[in-house]
mmCIF file of C-alpha atoms in Angstrom:
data_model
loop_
_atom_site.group_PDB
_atom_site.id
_atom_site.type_symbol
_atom_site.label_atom_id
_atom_site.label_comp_id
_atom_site.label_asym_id
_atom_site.label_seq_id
_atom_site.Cartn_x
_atom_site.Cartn_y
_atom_site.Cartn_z
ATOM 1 C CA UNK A 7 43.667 18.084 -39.965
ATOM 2 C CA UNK A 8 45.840 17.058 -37.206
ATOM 3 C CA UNK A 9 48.340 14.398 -36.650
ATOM 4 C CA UNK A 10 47.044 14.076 -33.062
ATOM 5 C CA UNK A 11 43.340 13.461 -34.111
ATOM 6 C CA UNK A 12 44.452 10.349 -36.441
ATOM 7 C CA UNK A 13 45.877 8.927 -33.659
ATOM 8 C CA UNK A 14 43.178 8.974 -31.391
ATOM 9 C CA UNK A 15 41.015 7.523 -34.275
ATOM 10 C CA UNK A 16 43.883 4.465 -34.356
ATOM 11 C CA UNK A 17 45.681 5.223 -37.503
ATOM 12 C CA UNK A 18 48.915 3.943 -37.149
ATOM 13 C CA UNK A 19 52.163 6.239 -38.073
ATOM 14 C CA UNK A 20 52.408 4.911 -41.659
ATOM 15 C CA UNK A 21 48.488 5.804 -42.362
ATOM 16 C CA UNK A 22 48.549 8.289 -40.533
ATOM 17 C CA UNK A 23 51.620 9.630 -43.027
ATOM 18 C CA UNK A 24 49.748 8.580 -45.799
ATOM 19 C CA UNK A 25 46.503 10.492 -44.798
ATOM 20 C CA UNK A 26 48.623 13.612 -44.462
ATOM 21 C CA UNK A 27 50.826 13.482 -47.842
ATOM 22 C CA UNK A 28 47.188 12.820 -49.518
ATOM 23 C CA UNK A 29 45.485 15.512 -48.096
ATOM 24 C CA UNK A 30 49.134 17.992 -48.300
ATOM 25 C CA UNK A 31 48.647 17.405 -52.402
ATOM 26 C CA UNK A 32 44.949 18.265 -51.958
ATOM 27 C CA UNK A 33 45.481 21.142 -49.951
ATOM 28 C CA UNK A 34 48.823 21.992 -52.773
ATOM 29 C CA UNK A 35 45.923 21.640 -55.405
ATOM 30 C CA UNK A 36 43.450 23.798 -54.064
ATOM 31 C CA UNK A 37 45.597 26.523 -53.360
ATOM 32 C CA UNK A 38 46.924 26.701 -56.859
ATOM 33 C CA UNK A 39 43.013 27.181 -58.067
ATOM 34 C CA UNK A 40 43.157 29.946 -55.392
ATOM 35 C CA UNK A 41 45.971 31.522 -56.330
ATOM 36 C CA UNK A 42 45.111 31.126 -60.202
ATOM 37 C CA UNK A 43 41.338 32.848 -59.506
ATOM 38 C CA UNK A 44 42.663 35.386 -57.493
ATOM 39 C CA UNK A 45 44.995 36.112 -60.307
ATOM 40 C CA UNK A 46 41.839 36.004 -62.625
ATOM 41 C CA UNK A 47 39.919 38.489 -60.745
ATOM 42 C CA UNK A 48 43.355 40.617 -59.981
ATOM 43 C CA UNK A 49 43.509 41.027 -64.013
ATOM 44 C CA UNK A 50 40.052 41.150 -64.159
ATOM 45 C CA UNK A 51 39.744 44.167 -61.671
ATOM 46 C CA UNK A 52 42.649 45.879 -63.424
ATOM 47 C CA UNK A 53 40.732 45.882 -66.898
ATOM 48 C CA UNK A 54 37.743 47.181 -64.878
ATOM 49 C CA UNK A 55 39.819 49.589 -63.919
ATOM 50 C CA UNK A 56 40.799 50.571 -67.398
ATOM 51 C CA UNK A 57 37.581 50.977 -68.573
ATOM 52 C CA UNK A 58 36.557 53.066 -66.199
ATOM 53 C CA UNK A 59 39.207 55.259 -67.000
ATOM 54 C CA UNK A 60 38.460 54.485 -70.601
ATOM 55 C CA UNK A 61 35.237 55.703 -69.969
ATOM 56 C CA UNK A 62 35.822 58.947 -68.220
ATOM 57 C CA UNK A 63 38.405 60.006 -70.736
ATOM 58 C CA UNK A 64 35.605 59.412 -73.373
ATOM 59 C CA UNK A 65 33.094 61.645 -71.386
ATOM 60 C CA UNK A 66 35.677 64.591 -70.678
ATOM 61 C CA UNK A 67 36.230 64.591 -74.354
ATOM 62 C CA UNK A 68 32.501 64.413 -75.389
ATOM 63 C CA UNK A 69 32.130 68.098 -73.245
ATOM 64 C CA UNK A 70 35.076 69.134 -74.530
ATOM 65 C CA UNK A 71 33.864 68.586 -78.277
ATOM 66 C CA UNK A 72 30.385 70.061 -77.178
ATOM 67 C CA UNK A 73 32.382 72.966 -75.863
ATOM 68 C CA UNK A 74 34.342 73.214 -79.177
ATOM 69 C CA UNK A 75 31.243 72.994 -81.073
ATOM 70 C CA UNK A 76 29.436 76.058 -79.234
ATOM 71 C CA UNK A 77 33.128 77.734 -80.131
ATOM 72 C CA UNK A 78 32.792 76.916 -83.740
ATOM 73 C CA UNK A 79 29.163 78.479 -83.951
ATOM 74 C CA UNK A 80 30.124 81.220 -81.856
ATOM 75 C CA UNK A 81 32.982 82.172 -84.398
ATOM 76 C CA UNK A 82 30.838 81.527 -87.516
ATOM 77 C CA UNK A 83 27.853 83.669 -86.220
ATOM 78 C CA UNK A 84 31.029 86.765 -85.804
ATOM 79 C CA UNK A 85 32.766 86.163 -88.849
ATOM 80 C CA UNK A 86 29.006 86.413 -90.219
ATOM 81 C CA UNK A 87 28.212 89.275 -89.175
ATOM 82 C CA UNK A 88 31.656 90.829 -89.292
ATOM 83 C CA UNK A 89 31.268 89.988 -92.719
ATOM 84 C CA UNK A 90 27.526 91.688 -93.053
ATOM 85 C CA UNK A 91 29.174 94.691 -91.521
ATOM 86 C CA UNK A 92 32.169 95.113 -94.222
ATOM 87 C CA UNK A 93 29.789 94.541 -97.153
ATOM 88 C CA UNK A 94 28.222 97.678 -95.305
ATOM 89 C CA UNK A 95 31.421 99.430 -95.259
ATOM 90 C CA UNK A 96 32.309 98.295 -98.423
ATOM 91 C CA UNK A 97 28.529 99.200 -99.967
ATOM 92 C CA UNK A 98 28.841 102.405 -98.410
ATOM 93 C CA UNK A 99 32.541 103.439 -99.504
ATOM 94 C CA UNK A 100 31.652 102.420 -103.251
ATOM 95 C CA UNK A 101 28.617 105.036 -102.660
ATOM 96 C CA UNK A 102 30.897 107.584 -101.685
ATOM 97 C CA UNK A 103 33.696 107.024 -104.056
ATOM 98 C CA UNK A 104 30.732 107.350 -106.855
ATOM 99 C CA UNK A 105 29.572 110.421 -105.529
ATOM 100 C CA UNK A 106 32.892 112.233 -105.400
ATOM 101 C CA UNK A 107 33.738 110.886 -108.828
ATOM 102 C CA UNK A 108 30.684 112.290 -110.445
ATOM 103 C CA UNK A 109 31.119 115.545 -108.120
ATOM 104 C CA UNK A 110 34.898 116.102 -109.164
ATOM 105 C CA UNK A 111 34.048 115.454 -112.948
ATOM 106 C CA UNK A 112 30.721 117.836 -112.858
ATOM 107 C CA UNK A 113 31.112 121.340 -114.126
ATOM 108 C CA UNK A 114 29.646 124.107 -112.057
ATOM 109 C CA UNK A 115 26.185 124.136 -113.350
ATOM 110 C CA UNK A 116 25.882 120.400 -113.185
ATOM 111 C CA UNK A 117 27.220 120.713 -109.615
ATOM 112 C CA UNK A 118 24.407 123.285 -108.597
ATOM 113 C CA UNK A 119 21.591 120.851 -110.387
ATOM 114 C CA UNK A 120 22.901 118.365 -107.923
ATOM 115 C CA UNK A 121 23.311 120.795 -105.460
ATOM 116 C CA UNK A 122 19.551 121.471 -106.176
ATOM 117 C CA UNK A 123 18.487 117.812 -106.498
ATOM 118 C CA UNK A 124 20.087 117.223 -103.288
ATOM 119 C CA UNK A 125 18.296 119.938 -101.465
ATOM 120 C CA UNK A 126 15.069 118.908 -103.071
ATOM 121 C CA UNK A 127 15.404 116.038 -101.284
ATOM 122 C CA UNK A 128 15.210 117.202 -97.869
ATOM 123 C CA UNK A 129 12.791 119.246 -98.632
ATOM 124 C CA UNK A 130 10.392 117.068 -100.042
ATOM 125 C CA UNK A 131 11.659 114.672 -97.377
ATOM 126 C CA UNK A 132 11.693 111.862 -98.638
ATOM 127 C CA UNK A 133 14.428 109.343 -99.974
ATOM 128 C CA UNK A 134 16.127 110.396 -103.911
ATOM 129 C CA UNK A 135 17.453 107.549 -105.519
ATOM 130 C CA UNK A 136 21.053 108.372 -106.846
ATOM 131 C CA UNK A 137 20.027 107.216 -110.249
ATOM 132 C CA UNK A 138 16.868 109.893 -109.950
ATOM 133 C CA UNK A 139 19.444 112.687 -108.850
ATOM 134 C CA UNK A 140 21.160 111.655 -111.757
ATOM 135 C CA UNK A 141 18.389 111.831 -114.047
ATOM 136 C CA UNK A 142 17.520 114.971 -112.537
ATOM 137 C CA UNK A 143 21.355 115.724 -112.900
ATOM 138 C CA UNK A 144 21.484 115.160 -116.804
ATOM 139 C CA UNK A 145 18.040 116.282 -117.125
ATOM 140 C CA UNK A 146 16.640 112.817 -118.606
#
């Protein structure tokens, strides 16, 4: 709104000042709702903003935990059977310790019997039980 056009619709000064201070607050007035929803939607925006963020952070982290979990599987299924395999070990070296026990504490003819039982076996190929070459050993 112009000073000029009130004139030419035959306002006189003092309306014509009066028209303009009225509409000045108006216009005052409406830019502070401007201002304040531009603010709004500034803040608004920003918390947007955040949750996006928010939300990307969450879905890095929910790969990274499904990574981690293939991890944790992955090291259980090696411990398990690097576990399997020491039992083996272990099975086997208690087998062996046994077997040179009862070999150091045999006298010579109890060493041929086993010597015997022993080559029985692969003969007859098939499996001896160490508690049948022991039977066989101490003839029971």
């Amino acid at each position: 709104m112009k000073r000029e056009d009130l004139k030419k619709l035959g306002l006189s000064d003092e309306q014509i000042e009066g028209v303009m201070s009225t509409h000045g607050k108006d216009i005052t007035s409406l830019q502070e709702k401007v201002n304040g929803l531009t603010s709004e939607r500034d803040g608004l925006k920003s918390q947007l903003d955040e949750r996006d963020e928010q939300l990307d952070s969450l879905q890095k982290s929910s790969k990274d935990i499904d990574d981690l979990n293939e991890q944790i599987k992955q090291l259980q299924s090696d411990n398990k059977k690097a576990n399997e395999e020491w039992q083996n070990k272990l099975a086997t070296q208690t087998k062996n310790f046994k077997i040179e026990t009862a070999l150091r504490e045999a006298d010579e003819e109890e060493f041929e019997t086993l010597v015997e039982v022993m080559s029985a076996k692969v003969k007859e190929d098939r499996p001896v039980s160490s508690r049948e070459a022991l039977r066989r050993l101490w003839g029971k």
